[in-house]
């Protein structure tokens, strides 16, 4: 695997006549020789008797790279479209990570996007180390990060007034104290996917108890890849995943349904911090939630 990573990153797309040789390590060769001789025989037939390495011409290497390169280009193109929707432009583009060492990737990126970047495309001398160094620098001094762009939409569950032309009837119930219909399983959004949040910037919402004599309130927190507010209404929609829960005590019943519970989320660091405060009694509680990758199996779906 290490040998393939080296060959992959060193492959030069401009040398069309070059043959890339991928050596078969001795231990693997012994296994093939003992149990899979037909593979070695086929390899030798196709490579003029050579069975201790795999030779790949430039076209074959390009065919191996193509799906990955096209995927990268597609994702970068999506980012440019998002900038255009916001009437913004790209000043600088950075290529970091091990694959950014690849001359082929660098060539494709420059061909596709160089004219759309205002200043320049920056490729560090050792792009594979840039991510690691960035993580270590952040661990030593979190203040070096000014803001974080949220990969996902985060929020909690809530009950709210029923909207007859939007909410399904199976979520409707009659609130005897409010004397109106309410909707259960609703999603209250704190941060939308793609939104930029400053480090330690608080995002707050105020909630109220369901019953006048309620002495505790539980909050469940969720994430989703959805980024259209019109499509984010209920926590039981496909693509939602539960992150955690928190319960705040409300021992003082003074104020009944008008008691305020202030929930605050902080997104700027490596974890999501959540705090809740019953403003009547002063009771507080807090917890941390994990950030999720957009490639989490729980988030694949709708």
PDB file of C-alpha atoms in Angstrom:
ATOM      1  CA  UNK A   1       0.000   0.000   0.000  1.00  0.00           C
ATOM      2  CA  UNK A   2       2.823   2.407   0.834  1.00  0.00           C
ATOM      3  CA  UNK A   3       4.507   1.613  -2.485  1.00  0.00           C
ATOM      4  CA  UNK A   4       1.295   2.276  -4.396  1.00  0.00           C
ATOM      5  CA  UNK A   5       0.830   5.619  -2.600  1.00  0.00           C
ATOM      6  CA  UNK A   6       4.335   6.649  -3.632  1.00  0.00           C
ATOM      7  CA  UNK A   7       3.806   5.622  -7.253  1.00  0.00           C
ATOM      8  CA  UNK A   8       0.391   7.260  -7.382  1.00  0.00           C
ATOM      9  CA  UNK A   9       1.663  10.609  -6.131  1.00  0.00           C
ATOM     10  CA  UNK A  10       4.767  10.549  -8.377  1.00  0.00           C
ATOM     11  CA  UNK A  11       2.931   9.714 -11.599  1.00  0.00           C
ATOM     12  CA  UNK A  12       3.618  12.377 -14.242  1.00  0.00           C
ATOM     13  CA  UNK A  13       0.781  12.659 -16.782  1.00  0.00           C
ATOM     14  CA  UNK A  14       2.999  14.519 -19.280  1.00  0.00           C
ATOM     15  CA  UNK A  15       5.302  11.529 -19.808  1.00  0.00           C
ATOM     16  CA  UNK A  16       2.923   9.574 -22.081  1.00  0.00           C
ATOM     17  CA  UNK A  17       5.494   6.911 -22.992  1.00  0.00           C
ATOM     18  CA  UNK A  18       6.523   6.071 -19.451  1.00  0.00           C
ATOM     19  CA  UNK A  19       5.776   2.608 -18.050  1.00  0.00           C
ATOM     20  CA  UNK A  20       5.097   2.509 -14.316  1.00  0.00           C
ATOM     21  CA  UNK A  21       6.401  -0.592 -12.561  1.00  0.00           C
ATOM     22  CA  UNK A  22       4.658  -1.671  -9.394  1.00  0.00           C
ATOM     23  CA  UNK A  23       6.842  -4.309  -7.674  1.00  0.00           C
ATOM     24  CA  UNK A  24       5.257  -7.326  -6.036  1.00  0.00           C
ATOM     25  CA  UNK A  25       6.788  -7.661  -2.567  1.00  0.00           C
ATOM     26  CA  UNK A  26       8.593 -10.957  -1.806  1.00  0.00           C
ATOM     27  CA  UNK A  27       6.087 -12.097   0.847  1.00  0.00           C
ATOM     28  CA  UNK A  28       3.171 -11.532  -1.497  1.00  0.00           C
ATOM     29  CA  UNK A  29       5.033 -13.218  -4.354  1.00  0.00           C
ATOM     30  CA  UNK A  30       5.553 -16.347  -2.204  1.00  0.00           C
ATOM     31  CA  UNK A  31       1.818 -16.488  -1.439  1.00  0.00           C
ATOM     32  CA  UNK A  32       0.970 -16.171  -5.144  1.00  0.00           C
ATOM     33  CA  UNK A  33       3.563 -18.773  -6.089  1.00  0.00           C
ATOM     34  CA  UNK A  34       2.195 -21.239  -3.552  1.00  0.00           C
ATOM     35  CA  UNK A  35      -1.569 -20.784  -3.907  1.00  0.00           C
ATOM     36  CA  UNK A  36      -2.328 -18.650  -6.979  1.00  0.00           C
ATOM     37  CA  UNK A  37       0.101 -19.717  -9.702  1.00  0.00           C
ATOM     38  CA  UNK A  38      -2.508 -19.023 -12.394  1.00  0.00           C
ATOM     39  CA  UNK A  39      -2.309 -15.312 -11.536  1.00  0.00           C
ATOM     40  CA  UNK A  40       1.472 -15.256 -11.978  1.00  0.00           C
ATOM     41  CA  UNK A  41       1.195 -17.209 -15.240  1.00  0.00           C
ATOM     42  CA  UNK A  42      -1.360 -14.750 -16.626  1.00  0.00           C
ATOM     43  CA  UNK A  43       0.793 -11.821 -15.512  1.00  0.00           C
ATOM     44  CA  UNK A  44       3.861 -13.276 -17.205  1.00  0.00           C
ATOM     45  CA  UNK A  45       1.927 -13.898 -20.451  1.00  0.00           C
ATOM     46  CA  UNK A  46       0.777 -10.283 -20.580  1.00  0.00           C
ATOM     47  CA  UNK A  47       4.176  -8.795 -19.633  1.00  0.00           C
ATOM     48  CA  UNK A  48       6.678 -10.708 -21.777  1.00  0.00           C
ATOM     49  CA  UNK A  49       7.601 -13.117 -19.001  1.00  0.00           C
ATOM     50  CA  UNK A  50       7.762 -10.575 -16.154  1.00  0.00           C
ATOM     51  CA  UNK A  51       5.775 -11.845 -13.153  1.00  0.00           C
ATOM     52  CA  UNK A  52       7.463 -10.096 -10.204  1.00  0.00           C
ATOM     53  CA  UNK A  53       5.992  -6.650 -10.932  1.00  0.00           C
ATOM     54  CA  UNK A  54       2.928  -5.080 -12.471  1.00  0.00           C
ATOM     55  CA  UNK A  55       3.597  -2.728 -15.366  1.00  0.00           C
ATOM     56  CA  UNK A  56       1.088   0.003 -16.148  1.00  0.00           C
ATOM     57  CA  UNK A  57       1.245   2.342 -19.131  1.00  0.00           C
ATOM     58  CA  UNK A  58       0.235   5.984 -18.931  1.00  0.00           C
ATOM     59  CA  UNK A  59      -3.255   5.385 -20.329  1.00  0.00           C
ATOM     60  CA  UNK A  60      -3.972   2.688 -17.745  1.00  0.00           C
ATOM     61  CA  UNK A  61      -2.779   4.996 -14.965  1.00  0.00           C
ATOM     62  CA  UNK A  62      -5.020   7.758 -16.273  1.00  0.00           C
ATOM     63  CA  UNK A  63      -7.974   5.359 -16.329  1.00  0.00           C
ATOM     64  CA  UNK A  64      -7.266   4.437 -12.688  1.00  0.00           C
ATOM     65  CA  UNK A  65      -7.117   8.088 -11.666  1.00  0.00           C
ATOM     66  CA  UNK A  66     -10.026   9.355 -13.745  1.00  0.00           C
ATOM     67  CA  UNK A  67     -13.018   8.526 -11.422  1.00  0.00           C
ATOM     68  CA  UNK A  68     -11.259  10.055  -8.411  1.00  0.00           C
ATOM     69  CA  UNK A  69     -10.149  13.136 -10.322  1.00  0.00           C
ATOM     70  CA  UNK A  70     -13.607  13.682 -11.760  1.00  0.00           C
ATOM     71  CA  UNK A  71     -15.073  13.377  -8.250  1.00  0.00           C
ATOM     72  CA  UNK A  72     -12.662  16.008  -6.902  1.00  0.00           C
ATOM     73  CA  UNK A  73     -13.380  18.366  -9.807  1.00  0.00           C
ATOM     74  CA  UNK A  74     -17.125  17.934  -9.280  1.00  0.00           C
ATOM     75  CA  UNK A  75     -16.848  18.848  -5.590  1.00  0.00           C
ATOM     76  CA  UNK A  76     -14.714  21.920  -6.293  1.00  0.00           C
ATOM     77  CA  UNK A  77     -17.176  22.976  -8.988  1.00  0.00           C
ATOM     78  CA  UNK A  78     -19.980  22.783  -6.406  1.00  0.00           C
ATOM     79  CA  UNK A  79     -18.050  25.185  -4.172  1.00  0.00           C
ATOM     80  CA  UNK A  80     -17.648  27.675  -7.023  1.00  0.00           C
ATOM     81  CA  UNK A  81     -21.380  27.486  -7.735  1.00  0.00           C
ATOM     82  CA  UNK A  82     -22.107  28.223  -4.069  1.00  0.00           C
ATOM     83  CA  UNK A  83     -19.822  31.272  -4.248  1.00  0.00           C
ATOM     84  CA  UNK A  84     -21.603  32.490  -7.376  1.00  0.00           C
ATOM     85  CA  UNK A  85     -24.974  32.187  -5.649  1.00  0.00           C
ATOM     86  CA  UNK A  86     -23.609  34.407  -2.864  1.00  0.00           C
ATOM     87  CA  UNK A  87     -22.067  36.861  -5.377  1.00  0.00           C
ATOM     88  CA  UNK A  88     -18.625  36.056  -4.032  1.00  0.00           C
ATOM     89  CA  UNK A  89     -15.352  35.023  -5.653  1.00  0.00           C
ATOM     90  CA  UNK A  90     -12.451  32.748  -4.771  1.00  0.00           C
ATOM     91  CA  UNK A  91      -9.326  34.698  -3.827  1.00  0.00           C
ATOM     92  CA  UNK A  92      -7.055  31.765  -3.004  1.00  0.00           C
ATOM     93  CA  UNK A  93      -7.228  28.003  -3.441  1.00  0.00           C
ATOM     94  CA  UNK A  94      -5.110  25.620  -1.393  1.00  0.00           C
ATOM     95  CA  UNK A  95      -4.240  22.047  -2.367  1.00  0.00           C
ATOM     96  CA  UNK A  96      -3.422  20.058   0.773  1.00  0.00           C
ATOM     97  CA  UNK A  97      -3.359  16.394   1.761  1.00  0.00           C
ATOM     98  CA  UNK A  98      -1.323  13.504   0.393  1.00  0.00           C
ATOM     99  CA  UNK A  99      -3.098  13.302  -2.954  1.00  0.00           C
ATOM    100  CA  UNK A 100      -2.280  16.968  -3.620  1.00  0.00           C
ATOM    101  CA  UNK A 101       1.306  15.851  -4.288  1.00  0.00           C
ATOM    102  CA  UNK A 102       0.066  14.238  -7.488  1.00  0.00           C
ATOM    103  CA  UNK A 103       1.202  16.174 -10.600  1.00  0.00           C
ATOM    104  CA  UNK A 104      -1.905  14.848 -12.339  1.00  0.00           C
ATOM    105  CA  UNK A 105      -4.298  16.286  -9.754  1.00  0.00           C
ATOM    106  CA  UNK A 106      -2.399  19.576  -9.761  1.00  0.00           C
ATOM    107  CA  UNK A 107      -2.628  19.729 -13.569  1.00  0.00           C
ATOM    108  CA  UNK A 108      -6.389  19.057 -13.620  1.00  0.00           C
ATOM    109  CA  UNK A 109      -7.095  21.610 -10.888  1.00  0.00           C
ATOM    110  CA  UNK A 110      -5.035  24.302 -12.613  1.00  0.00           C
ATOM    111  CA  UNK A 111      -6.612  23.626 -16.005  1.00  0.00           C
ATOM    112  CA  UNK A 112     -10.144  23.736 -14.628  1.00  0.00           C
ATOM    113  CA  UNK A 113      -9.965  26.534 -12.061  1.00  0.00           C
ATOM    114  CA  UNK A 114      -6.842  28.676 -12.401  1.00  0.00           C
ATOM    115  CA  UNK A 115      -8.684  31.394 -14.360  1.00  0.00           C
ATOM    116  CA  UNK A 116     -11.496  31.458 -11.787  1.00  0.00           C
ATOM    117  CA  UNK A 117      -9.210  32.093  -8.794  1.00  0.00           C
ATOM    118  CA  UNK A 118      -8.548  35.798  -8.288  1.00  0.00           C
ATOM    119  CA  UNK A 119      -5.001  35.499  -6.907  1.00  0.00           C
ATOM    120  CA  UNK A 120      -3.473  32.035  -7.195  1.00  0.00           C
ATOM    121  CA  UNK A 121      -3.643  28.337  -6.407  1.00  0.00           C
ATOM    122  CA  UNK A 122      -1.269  27.525  -3.547  1.00  0.00           C
ATOM    123  CA  UNK A 123       0.369  24.105  -3.220  1.00  0.00           C
ATOM    124  CA  UNK A 124       2.609  23.729  -0.139  1.00  0.00           C
ATOM    125  CA  UNK A 125       6.005  22.073  -0.594  1.00  0.00           C
ATOM    126  CA  UNK A 126       4.761  19.062   1.381  1.00  0.00           C
ATOM    127  CA  UNK A 127       0.961  19.159   1.061  1.00  0.00           C
ATOM    128  CA  UNK A 128       0.589  15.832   2.874  1.00  0.00           C
ATOM    129  CA  UNK A 129       2.001  17.407   6.036  1.00  0.00           C
ATOM    130  CA  UNK A 130      -0.167  20.526   5.863  1.00  0.00           C
ATOM    131  CA  UNK A 131      -3.250  18.842   7.332  1.00  0.00           C
ATOM    132  CA  UNK A 132      -1.280  17.208  10.145  1.00  0.00           C
ATOM    133  CA  UNK A 133       0.554  20.417  10.989  1.00  0.00           C
ATOM    134  CA  UNK A 134      -2.720  22.322  10.945  1.00  0.00           C
ATOM    135  CA  UNK A 135      -4.295  19.857  13.374  1.00  0.00           C
ATOM    136  CA  UNK A 136      -1.307  20.061  15.742  1.00  0.00           C
ATOM    137  CA  UNK A 137      -1.247  23.873  15.541  1.00  0.00           C
ATOM    138  CA  UNK A 138      -4.944  24.002  16.353  1.00  0.00           C
ATOM    139  CA  UNK A 139      -4.424  21.648  19.313  1.00  0.00           C
ATOM    140  CA  UNK A 140      -1.668  23.869  20.693  1.00  0.00           C
ATOM    141  CA  UNK A 141      -3.478  27.153  20.039  1.00  0.00           C
ATOM    142  CA  UNK A 142      -7.208  26.907  19.134  1.00  0.00           C
ATOM    143  CA  UNK A 143      -7.349  30.691  18.655  1.00  0.00           C
ATOM    144  CA  UNK A 144      -5.601  30.357  15.263  1.00  0.00           C
ATOM    145  CA  UNK A 145      -8.935  29.245  13.774  1.00  0.00           C
ATOM    146  CA  UNK A 146     -11.252  32.243  13.367  1.00  0.00           C
ATOM    147  CA  UNK A 147     -14.338  30.448  12.087  1.00  0.00           C
ATOM    148  CA  UNK A 148     -15.657  27.049  11.080  1.00  0.00           C
ATOM    149  CA  UNK A 149     -17.930  26.321   8.130  1.00  0.00           C
ATOM    150  CA  UNK A 150     -20.425  23.712   9.250  1.00  0.00           C
ATOM    151  CA  UNK A 151     -20.483  20.503   7.208  1.00  0.00           C
ATOM    152  CA  UNK A 152     -23.940  19.595   8.503  1.00  0.00           C
ATOM    153  CA  UNK A 153     -27.129  21.166   9.779  1.00  0.00           C
ATOM    154  CA  UNK A 154     -27.453  20.882  13.570  1.00  0.00           C
ATOM    155  CA  UNK A 155     -30.426  21.394  15.870  1.00  0.00           C
ATOM    156  CA  UNK A 156     -32.814  19.877  18.402  1.00  0.00           C
ATOM    157  CA  UNK A 157     -36.360  18.570  18.630  1.00  0.00           C
ATOM    158  CA  UNK A 158     -39.220  20.879  19.591  1.00  0.00           C
ATOM    159  CA  UNK A 159     -43.014  21.115  19.670  1.00  0.00           C
ATOM    160  CA  UNK A 160     -44.559  24.113  17.896  1.00  0.00           C
ATOM    161  CA  UNK A 161     -47.909  25.390  16.660  1.00  0.00           C
ATOM    162  CA  UNK A 162     -49.465  23.167  14.001  1.00  0.00           C
ATOM    163  CA  UNK A 163     -49.510  24.620  10.462  1.00  0.00           C
ATOM    164  CA  UNK A 164     -52.468  23.073   8.670  1.00  0.00           C
ATOM    165  CA  UNK A 165     -51.192  23.469   5.104  1.00  0.00           C
ATOM    166  CA  UNK A 166     -47.661  22.194   5.878  1.00  0.00           C
ATOM    167  CA  UNK A 167     -47.678  19.755   8.803  1.00  0.00           C
ATOM    168  CA  UNK A 168     -49.010  16.168   8.499  1.00  0.00           C
ATOM    169  CA  UNK A 169     -52.068  15.327  10.586  1.00  0.00           C
ATOM    170  CA  UNK A 170     -50.392  12.338  12.236  1.00  0.00           C
ATOM    171  CA  UNK A 171     -48.083  14.768  14.083  1.00  0.00           C
ATOM    172  CA  UNK A 172     -50.911  16.960  15.331  1.00  0.00           C
ATOM    173  CA  UNK A 173     -52.119  16.975  18.924  1.00  0.00           C
ATOM    174  CA  UNK A 174     -54.280  19.317  21.001  1.00  0.00           C
ATOM    175  CA  UNK A 175     -52.429  21.399  23.589  1.00  0.00           C
ATOM    176  CA  UNK A 176     -54.909  21.625  26.444  1.00  0.00           C
ATOM    177  CA  UNK A 177     -53.166  24.537  28.150  1.00  0.00           C
ATOM    178  CA  UNK A 178     -52.543  26.603  25.011  1.00  0.00           C
ATOM    179  CA  UNK A 179     -55.939  25.550  23.658  1.00  0.00           C
ATOM    180  CA  UNK A 180     -54.657  25.076  20.132  1.00  0.00           C
ATOM    181  CA  UNK A 181     -53.188  22.331  17.954  1.00  0.00           C
ATOM    182  CA  UNK A 182     -49.465  21.666  18.212  1.00  0.00           C
ATOM    183  CA  UNK A 183     -47.047  19.619  16.082  1.00  0.00           C
ATOM    184  CA  UNK A 184     -44.620  17.057  17.536  1.00  0.00           C
ATOM    185  CA  UNK A 185     -41.229  15.831  16.231  1.00  0.00           C
ATOM    186  CA  UNK A 186     -40.316  19.250  14.804  1.00  0.00           C
ATOM    187  CA  UNK A 187     -36.725  20.302  14.137  1.00  0.00           C
ATOM    188  CA  UNK A 188     -35.335  23.569  15.495  1.00  0.00           C
ATOM    189  CA  UNK A 189     -32.261  24.551  13.502  1.00  0.00           C
ATOM    190  CA  UNK A 190     -29.222  26.134  15.167  1.00  0.00           C
ATOM    191  CA  UNK A 191     -26.734  26.063  12.275  1.00  0.00           C
ATOM    192  CA  UNK A 192     -27.347  25.324   8.592  1.00  0.00           C
ATOM    193  CA  UNK A 193     -24.919  23.189   6.564  1.00  0.00           C
ATOM    194  CA  UNK A 194     -22.437  25.488   4.812  1.00  0.00           C
ATOM    195  CA  UNK A 195     -22.951  28.334   7.270  1.00  0.00           C
ATOM    196  CA  UNK A 196     -19.839  29.980   8.749  1.00  0.00           C
ATOM    197  CA  UNK A 197     -19.719  30.243  12.553  1.00  0.00           C
ATOM    198  CA  UNK A 198     -17.084  32.161  14.487  1.00  0.00           C
ATOM    199  CA  UNK A 199     -15.054  30.306  17.118  1.00  0.00           C
ATOM    200  CA  UNK A 200     -17.006  30.280  20.401  1.00  0.00           C
ATOM    201  CA  UNK A 201     -19.812  32.290  18.814  1.00  0.00           C
ATOM    202  CA  UNK A 202     -22.983  31.355  20.748  1.00  0.00           C
ATOM    203  CA  UNK A 203     -26.104  30.314  18.857  1.00  0.00           C
ATOM    204  CA  UNK A 204     -29.129  30.574  21.167  1.00  0.00           C
ATOM    205  CA  UNK A 205     -32.786  29.640  21.150  1.00  0.00           C
ATOM    206  CA  UNK A 206     -35.359  30.074  23.889  1.00  0.00           C
ATOM    207  CA  UNK A 207     -37.880  27.325  24.687  1.00  0.00           C
ATOM    208  CA  UNK A 208     -40.793  26.921  27.093  1.00  0.00           C
ATOM    209  CA  UNK A 209     -42.257  23.996  29.047  1.00  0.00           C
ATOM    210  CA  UNK A 210     -45.174  22.018  27.632  1.00  0.00           C
ATOM    211  CA  UNK A 211     -47.038  21.889  30.972  1.00  0.00           C
ATOM    212  CA  UNK A 212     -47.297  24.573  33.697  1.00  0.00           C
ATOM    213  CA  UNK A 213     -46.168  22.195  36.473  1.00  0.00           C
ATOM    214  CA  UNK A 214     -43.303  20.640  34.475  1.00  0.00           C
ATOM    215  CA  UNK A 215     -40.122  20.178  36.534  1.00  0.00           C
ATOM    216  CA  UNK A 216     -37.683  18.999  33.837  1.00  0.00           C
ATOM    217  CA  UNK A 217     -37.253  19.306  30.081  1.00  0.00           C
ATOM    218  CA  UNK A 218     -35.281  16.924  27.842  1.00  0.00           C
ATOM    219  CA  UNK A 219     -33.632  18.041  24.596  1.00  0.00           C
ATOM    220  CA  UNK A 220     -32.481  15.684  21.844  1.00  0.00           C
ATOM    221  CA  UNK A 221     -29.926  16.916  19.313  1.00  0.00           C
ATOM    222  CA  UNK A 222     -29.707  15.915  15.652  1.00  0.00           C
ATOM    223  CA  UNK A 223     -27.674  16.442  12.479  1.00  0.00           C
ATOM    224  CA  UNK A 224     -28.504  16.155   8.788  1.00  0.00           C
ATOM    225  CA  UNK A 225     -26.823  16.823   5.444  1.00  0.00           C
ATOM    226  CA  UNK A 226     -29.882  18.781   4.279  1.00  0.00           C
ATOM    227  CA  UNK A 227     -29.223  22.487   3.736  1.00  0.00           C
ATOM    228  CA  UNK A 228     -32.560  23.776   2.459  1.00  0.00           C
ATOM    229  CA  UNK A 229     -34.597  25.087   5.428  1.00  0.00           C
ATOM    230  CA  UNK A 230     -37.837  24.204   3.629  1.00  0.00           C
ATOM    231  CA  UNK A 231     -36.776  20.545   3.572  1.00  0.00           C
ATOM    232  CA  UNK A 232     -35.758  20.446   7.253  1.00  0.00           C
ATOM    233  CA  UNK A 233     -38.907  20.202   9.337  1.00  0.00           C
ATOM    234  CA  UNK A 234     -39.053  16.912  11.270  1.00  0.00           C
ATOM    235  CA  UNK A 235     -36.504  14.846  13.164  1.00  0.00           C
ATOM    236  CA  UNK A 236     -37.843  11.546  11.781  1.00  0.00           C
ATOM    237  CA  UNK A 237     -37.131  12.481   8.157  1.00  0.00           C
ATOM    238  CA  UNK A 238     -34.623  10.283   6.248  1.00  0.00           C
ATOM    239  CA  UNK A 239     -31.049  11.495   6.669  1.00  0.00           C
ATOM    240  CA  UNK A 240     -31.295  12.633  10.301  1.00  0.00           C
ATOM    241  CA  UNK A 241     -28.988  11.135  12.930  1.00  0.00           C
ATOM    242  CA  UNK A 242     -29.184  11.533  16.734  1.00  0.00           C
ATOM    243  CA  UNK A 243     -26.127  13.143  18.355  1.00  0.00           C
ATOM    244  CA  UNK A 244     -27.088  13.135  22.031  1.00  0.00           C
ATOM    245  CA  UNK A 245     -29.473  14.408  24.653  1.00  0.00           C
ATOM    246  CA  UNK A 246     -29.562  16.721  27.649  1.00  0.00           C
ATOM    247  CA  UNK A 247     -32.029  17.271  30.488  1.00  0.00           C
ATOM    248  CA  UNK A 248     -32.479  20.483  32.477  1.00  0.00           C
ATOM    249  CA  UNK A 249     -34.182  20.590  35.876  1.00  0.00           C
ATOM    250  CA  UNK A 250     -36.925  23.221  36.432  1.00  0.00           C
ATOM    251  CA  UNK A 251     -37.808  22.973  40.140  1.00  0.00           C
ATOM    252  CA  UNK A 252     -39.358  26.448  40.434  1.00  0.00           C
ATOM    253  CA  UNK A 253     -42.845  26.338  38.847  1.00  0.00           C
ATOM    254  CA  UNK A 254     -43.377  30.098  39.167  1.00  0.00           C
ATOM    255  CA  UNK A 255     -44.451  31.419  35.799  1.00  0.00           C
ATOM    256  CA  UNK A 256     -45.955  28.161  34.537  1.00  0.00           C
ATOM    257  CA  UNK A 257     -45.830  28.001  30.743  1.00  0.00           C
ATOM    258  CA  UNK A 258     -43.972  31.328  30.510  1.00  0.00           C
ATOM    259  CA  UNK A 259     -40.768  30.005  32.096  1.00  0.00           C
ATOM    260  CA  UNK A 260     -37.813  30.358  29.709  1.00  0.00           C
ATOM    261  CA  UNK A 261     -35.198  27.686  28.971  1.00  0.00           C
ATOM    262  CA  UNK A 262     -32.255  29.131  27.068  1.00  0.00           C
ATOM    263  CA  UNK A 263     -30.290  26.595  24.992  1.00  0.00           C
ATOM    264  CA  UNK A 264     -26.916  27.658  23.583  1.00  0.00           C
ATOM    265  CA  UNK A 265     -24.700  25.791  21.109  1.00  0.00           C
ATOM    266  CA  UNK A 266     -21.025  26.578  20.342  1.00  0.00           C
ATOM    267  CA  UNK A 267     -19.569  25.235  17.082  1.00  0.00           C
ATOM    268  CA  UNK A 268     -16.138  26.808  16.781  1.00  0.00           C
ATOM    269  CA  UNK A 269     -13.904  24.057  18.186  1.00  0.00           C
ATOM    270  CA  UNK A 270     -13.395  20.321  17.678  1.00  0.00           C
ATOM    271  CA  UNK A 271     -16.583  19.458  19.570  1.00  0.00           C
ATOM    272  CA  UNK A 272     -20.007  21.046  19.775  1.00  0.00           C
ATOM    273  CA  UNK A 273     -20.657  22.438  23.250  1.00  0.00           C
ATOM    274  CA  UNK A 274     -24.243  22.731  24.428  1.00  0.00           C
ATOM    275  CA  UNK A 275     -25.582  24.431  27.547  1.00  0.00           C
ATOM    276  CA  UNK A 276     -29.120  24.922  28.832  1.00  0.00           C
ATOM    277  CA  UNK A 277     -30.366  27.249  31.560  1.00  0.00           C
ATOM    278  CA  UNK A 278     -33.703  27.439  33.338  1.00  0.00           C
ATOM    279  CA  UNK A 279     -33.907  31.219  33.743  1.00  0.00           C
ATOM    280  CA  UNK A 280     -36.477  30.996  36.538  1.00  0.00           C
ATOM    281  CA  UNK A 281     -34.494  28.802  38.942  1.00  0.00           C
ATOM    282  CA  UNK A 282     -31.025  29.459  37.530  1.00  0.00           C
ATOM    283  CA  UNK A 283     -30.392  25.735  37.040  1.00  0.00           C
ATOM    284  CA  UNK A 284     -27.841  24.985  34.296  1.00  0.00           C
ATOM    285  CA  UNK A 285     -26.512  21.905  32.559  1.00  0.00           C
ATOM    286  CA  UNK A 286     -24.087  21.295  29.693  1.00  0.00           C
ATOM    287  CA  UNK A 287     -22.788  18.562  27.413  1.00  0.00           C
ATOM    288  CA  UNK A 288     -20.624  18.061  24.314  1.00  0.00           C
ATOM    289  CA  UNK A 289     -21.673  16.543  21.013  1.00  0.00           C
ATOM    290  CA  UNK A 290     -19.504  15.010  18.322  1.00  0.00           C
ATOM    291  CA  UNK A 291     -19.040  16.454  14.876  1.00  0.00           C
ATOM    292  CA  UNK A 292     -20.009  13.981  12.153  1.00  0.00           C
ATOM    293  CA  UNK A 293     -18.504  13.393   8.751  1.00  0.00           C
ATOM    294  CA  UNK A 294     -20.835  13.912   5.836  1.00  0.00           C
ATOM    295  CA  UNK A 295     -19.870  10.395   4.772  1.00  0.00           C
ATOM    296  CA  UNK A 296     -21.298   8.812   7.908  1.00  0.00           C
ATOM    297  CA  UNK A 297     -23.459   5.790   6.925  1.00  0.00           C
ATOM    298  CA  UNK A 298     -26.224   7.155   9.168  1.00  0.00           C
ATOM    299  CA  UNK A 299     -26.461  10.244   6.985  1.00  0.00           C
ATOM    300  CA  UNK A 300     -26.641   8.508   3.620  1.00  0.00           C
ATOM    301  CA  UNK A 301     -30.095   8.420   2.147  1.00  0.00           C
ATOM    302  CA  UNK A 302     -32.528  11.127   1.193  1.00  0.00           C
TER     303      UNK A 302
END
